[in-house]
Amino acid sequence: TALAADREVVFAASANGGVWRSSRGGGSWQPISDALPALSTGALVFAPQRGSRGNWLWLATGDATTSATGYLGTGVYALANPRSGRFTAGDRVGGPELESTAVGSLVVSPDGSTVYAATNRGLWSHRADSRTGGWRLLLATAPQYLPAFPTASPPRGAGALHRDPSSAYRNWVSDLAIDPRDPRHIVAATGWRGGAPFPLDPAGGMYESRDGGTSRSEE
């Protein structure tokens, strides 16, 4: 479900088999996420860490292909020494805000300041230079279907329809793009893929923000 690489190492992640590392261009692989509580993977990003010479490997658990054998995740993790280290539970970014979610895309802004997670419970952001602090919800097309997020930044209460059987499909964000010339200019793709018996998301579409997600317009 995901690949990431630099000039020396390649990382491969599967829908429910964790993250694997190879320094030989394939052929010989080493598992590096077996210590995590979830082995399902939605996205991988290998990105420079702002203020240092190193790179972090960002891992979003939670398979977003929505197959009958898909599994949700336990959040996003950031590994500071990806060429030699292994993921541990202490590498989780934020609190439990992204537990039991699927993540379709994980994007670090060009300036290295912000990481964005496109999930089945909306679009979220977090500082990319720290693992601490709660995730911030930027976009939810139907917030009345979201559960409570007491540890988010800021905290959020449960929506009136959060127990509705279709709630898992009402705030789907599948992908995100960032303008390489302006890290605050972002575009998100939203909406459940549709198909019976699940209804199409009437608020699905393309959403654009020029201030990092604080305000937005629909296309």
GROMACS .gro file of C-alpha atoms in nm:
model
  219
    1THR     CA    1   0.000   0.000   0.000
    2ALA     CA    2   0.297   0.239   0.030
    3LEU     CA    3   0.658   0.294  -0.076
    4ALA     CA    4   0.921   0.544   0.037
    5ALA     CA    5   1.290   0.577  -0.041
    6ASP     CA    6   1.604   0.786  -0.043
    7ARG     CA    7   1.934   0.723  -0.224
    8GLU     CA    8   2.036   0.443   0.012
    9VAL     CA    9   1.727   0.276   0.158
   10VAL     CA   10   1.384   0.171   0.033
   11PHE     CA   11   1.081   0.109   0.256
   12ALA     CA   12   0.777  -0.097   0.160
   13ALA     CA   13   0.454  -0.130   0.356
   14SER     CA   14   0.167  -0.370   0.305
   15ALA     CA   15  -0.202  -0.357   0.383
   16ASN     CA   16  -0.163  -0.578   0.688
   17GLY     CA   17   0.203  -0.682   0.708
   18GLY     CA   18   0.383  -0.380   0.851
   19VAL     CA   19   0.681  -0.185   0.718
   20TRP     CA   20   0.992  -0.347   0.568
   21ARG     CA   21   1.335  -0.196   0.492
   22SER     CA   22   1.598  -0.286   0.234
   23SER     CA   23   1.941  -0.131   0.182
   24ARG     CA   24   2.017  -0.364  -0.107
   25GLY     CA   25   1.759  -0.243  -0.355
   26GLY     CA   26   1.527  -0.531  -0.269
   27GLY     CA   27   1.594  -0.903  -0.238
   28SER     CA   28   1.676  -0.874   0.133
   29TRP     CA   29   1.418  -0.715   0.364
   30GLN     CA   30   1.397  -0.642   0.737
   31PRO     CA   31   1.070  -0.579   0.926
   32ILE     CA   32   1.080  -0.255   1.125
   33SER     CA   33   0.728  -0.207   1.265
   34ASP     CA   34   0.646  -0.542   1.428
   35ALA     CA   35   0.645  -0.378   1.774
   36LEU     CA   36   0.348  -0.157   1.687
   37PRO     CA   37  -0.007  -0.250   1.789
   38ALA     CA   38  -0.123  -0.228   1.425
   39LEU     CA   39   0.044  -0.369   1.114
   40SER     CA   40  -0.205  -0.227   0.864
   41THR     CA   41  -0.064   0.058   0.657
   42GLY     CA   42  -0.223   0.349   0.476
   43ALA     CA   43   0.075   0.568   0.385
   44LEU     CA   44   0.451   0.622   0.419
   45VAL     CA   45   0.645   0.947   0.381
   46PHE     CA   46   1.023   0.987   0.399
   47ALA     CA   47   1.083   1.357   0.469
   48PRO     CA   48   1.361   1.588   0.591
   49GLN     CA   49   1.328   1.693   0.953
   50ARG     CA   50   1.332   2.071   0.974
   51GLY     CA   51   1.623   2.208   1.176
   52SER     CA   52   1.836   1.895   1.139
   53ARG     CA   53   2.029   1.705   0.877
   54GLY     CA   54   1.831   1.388   0.923
   55ASN     CA   55   1.510   1.247   0.780
   56TRP     CA   56   1.207   1.104   0.953
   57LEU     CA   57   1.002   0.816   0.819
   58TRP     CA   58   0.633   0.889   0.874
   59LEU     CA   59   0.399   0.592   0.895
   60ALA     CA   60   0.020   0.617   0.888
   61THR     CA   61  -0.141   0.296   1.007
   62GLY     CA   62  -0.487   0.204   0.882
   63ASP     CA   63  -0.546   0.054   0.537
   64ALA     CA   64  -0.762   0.289   0.330
   65THR     CA   65  -0.847   0.052   0.044
   66THR     CA   66  -1.174  -0.039   0.224
   67SER     CA   67  -1.167  -0.405   0.127
   68ALA     CA   68  -1.348  -0.675   0.319
   69THR     CA   69  -1.015  -0.769   0.482
   70GLY     CA   70  -0.900  -0.412   0.554
   71TYR     CA   71  -0.799  -0.313   0.907
   72LEU     CA   72  -0.801   0.025   1.079
   73GLY     CA   73  -0.491   0.164   1.249
   74THR     CA   74  -0.370   0.315   1.574
   75GLY     CA   75  -0.249   0.648   1.442
   76VAL     CA   76   0.058   0.802   1.282
   77TYR     CA   77   0.417   0.728   1.383
   78ALA     CA   78   0.746   0.909   1.307
   79LEU     CA   79   1.080   0.724   1.314
   80ALA     CA   80   1.381   0.953   1.366
   81ASN     CA   81   1.649   0.702   1.256
   82PRO     CA   82   1.481   0.511   0.973
   83ARG     CA   83   1.801   0.372   0.817
   84SER     CA   84   1.883   0.169   1.129
   85GLY     CA   85   1.598   0.197   1.382
   86ARG     CA   86   1.262   0.032   1.426
   87PHE     CA   87   0.922   0.175   1.511
   88THR     CA   88   0.801   0.158   1.872
   89ALA     CA   89   0.479   0.269   2.039
   90GLY     CA   90   0.668   0.574   2.168
   91ASP     CA   91   0.703   0.702   1.811
   92ARG     CA   92   0.333   0.784   1.784
   93VAL     CA   93   0.253   1.140   1.683
   94GLY     CA   94  -0.013   1.312   1.893
   95GLY     CA   95  -0.264   1.133   2.111
   96PRO     CA   96  -0.541   0.885   2.026
   97GLU     CA   97  -0.713   1.121   1.780
   98LEU     CA   98  -0.638   0.901   1.478
   99GLU     CA   99  -0.696   0.565   1.643
  100SER     CA  100  -0.941   0.338   1.458
  101THR     CA  101  -0.909   0.536   1.136
  102ALA     CA  102  -0.800   0.462   0.782
  103VAL     CA  103  -0.544   0.696   0.627
  104GLY     CA  104  -0.538   0.737   0.252
  105SER     CA  105  -0.260   0.994   0.229
  106LEU     CA  106   0.012   1.142   0.451
  107VAL     CA  107   0.183   1.459   0.327
  108VAL     CA  108   0.458   1.674   0.478
  109SER     CA  109   0.457   2.040   0.367
  110PRO     CA  110   0.747   2.154   0.146
  111ASP     CA  111   0.888   2.371   0.426
  112GLY     CA  112   0.883   2.077   0.668
  113SER     CA  113   0.658   2.254   0.917
  114THR     CA  114   0.336   2.053   0.897
  115VAL     CA  115   0.221   1.698   0.836
  116TYR     CA  116  -0.130   1.634   0.700
  117ALA     CA  117  -0.330   1.311   0.731
  118ALA     CA  118  -0.622   1.243   0.495
  119THR     CA  119  -0.846   0.999   0.683
  120ASN     CA  120  -1.194   0.853   0.687
  121ARG     CA  121  -1.265   1.099   0.969
  122GLY     CA  122  -1.158   1.416   0.794
  123LEU     CA  123  -0.836   1.602   0.721
  124TRP     CA  124  -0.598   1.651   1.014
  125SER     CA  125  -0.270   1.836   1.069
  126HIS     CA  126   0.015   1.826   1.320
  127ARG     CA  127   0.347   2.001   1.367
  128ALA     CA  128   0.610   1.805   1.176
  129ASP     CA  129   0.893   1.886   1.415
  130SER     CA  130   0.734   1.726   1.721
  131ARG     CA  131   0.539   1.414   1.817
  132THR     CA  132   0.368   1.578   2.116
  133GLY     CA  133   0.036   1.762   2.120
  134GLY     CA  134  -0.296   1.662   1.972
  135TRP     CA  135  -0.385   1.653   1.604
  136ARG     CA  136  -0.592   1.942   1.466
  137LEU     CA  137  -0.904   1.874   1.260
  138LEU     CA  138  -0.900   2.097   0.950
  139LEU     CA  139  -1.185   1.963   0.739
  140ALA     CA  140  -1.490   1.747   0.807
  141THR     CA  141  -1.768   1.772   0.550
  142ALA     CA  142  -2.025   1.624   0.791
  143PRO     CA  143  -1.897   1.689   1.147
  144GLN     CA  144  -2.226   1.576   1.299
  145TYR     CA  145  -2.117   1.218   1.222
  146LEU     CA  146  -1.781   1.240   1.402
  147PRO     CA  147  -1.715   1.089   1.747
  148ALA     CA  148  -1.569   1.291   2.034
  149PHE     CA  149  -1.201   1.388   2.022
  150PRO     CA  150  -1.123   1.509   2.377
  151THR     CA  151  -0.746   1.515   2.315
  152ALA     CA  152  -0.756   1.697   1.980
  153SER     CA  153  -0.629   2.052   1.944
  154PRO     CA  154  -0.876   2.200   2.025
  155PRO     CA  155  -1.090   1.930   2.191
  156ARG     CA  156  -1.412   1.834   2.013
  157GLY     CA  157  -1.736   1.684   2.137
  158ALA     CA  158  -1.927   1.407   1.964
  159GLY     CA  159  -2.158   1.493   1.678
  160ALA     CA  160  -2.530   1.426   1.714
  161LEU     CA  161  -2.518   1.145   1.453
  162HIS     CA  162  -2.185   0.987   1.549
  163ARG     CA  163  -2.354   0.651   1.617
  164ASP     CA  164  -2.523   0.637   1.277
  165PRO     CA  165  -2.424   0.319   1.085
  166SER     CA  166  -2.301   0.529   0.793
  167SER     CA  167  -2.081   0.759   1.005
  168ALA     CA  168  -1.758   0.587   0.894
  169TYR     CA  169  -1.822   0.699   0.534
  170ARG     CA  170  -1.943   1.054   0.588
  171ASN     CA  171  -1.614   1.243   0.630
  172TRP     CA  172  -1.381   1.062   0.395
  173VAL     CA  173  -1.075   1.253   0.270
  174SER     CA  174  -0.878   1.045   0.022
  175ASP     CA  175  -0.589   1.267  -0.084
  176LEU     CA  176  -0.415   1.602  -0.042
  177ALA     CA  177  -0.188   1.817  -0.259
  178ILE     CA  178   0.029   2.109  -0.146
  179ASP     CA  179   0.150   2.392  -0.369
  180PRO     CA  180   0.534   2.358  -0.378
  181ARG     CA  181   0.563   2.737  -0.402
  182ASP     CA  182   0.328   2.807  -0.111
  183PRO     CA  183   0.301   2.550   0.174
  184ARG     CA  184  -0.020   2.712   0.299
  185HIS     CA  185  -0.199   2.651  -0.032
  186ILE     CA  186  -0.356   2.304  -0.011
  187VAL     CA  187  -0.624   2.110  -0.197
  188ALA     CA  188  -0.808   1.809  -0.053
  189ALA     CA  189  -1.019   1.546  -0.229
  190THR     CA  190  -1.320   1.434  -0.025
  191GLY     CA  191  -1.609   1.191  -0.054
  192TRP     CA  192  -1.684   0.824  -0.015
  193ARG     CA  193  -1.644   0.623  -0.335
  194GLY     CA  194  -2.017   0.543  -0.337
  195GLY     CA  195  -2.196   0.228  -0.437
  196ALA     CA  196  -2.486   0.046  -0.273
  197PRO     CA  197  -2.574   0.016   0.005
  198PHE     CA  198  -2.373   0.320   0.116
  199PRO     CA  199  -2.492   0.666   0.008
  200LEU     CA  200  -2.274   0.907  -0.180
  201ASP     CA  201  -2.138   1.189   0.032
  202PRO     CA  202  -2.336   1.497  -0.081
  203ALA     CA  203  -2.053   1.722   0.040
  204GLY     CA  204  -1.785   1.532  -0.151
  205GLY     CA  205  -1.563   1.724  -0.388
  206MET     CA  206  -1.245   1.930  -0.400
  207TYR     CA  207  -1.170   2.173  -0.119
  208GLU     CA  208  -0.905   2.446  -0.141
  209SER     CA  209  -0.738   2.648   0.132
  210ARG     CA  210  -0.478   2.924   0.105
  211ASP     CA  211  -0.408   2.951   0.477
  212GLY     CA  212  -0.309   2.596   0.567
  213GLY     CA  213  -0.665   2.476   0.627
  214THR     CA  214  -0.793   2.749   0.859
  215SER     CA  215  -1.047   2.854   0.596
  216ARG     CA  216  -1.149   2.686   0.273
  217SER     CA  217  -1.363   2.697  -0.040
  218GLU     CA  218  -1.536   2.414  -0.226
  219GLU     CA  219  -1.484   2.347  -0.595
   0.00000   0.00000   0.00000
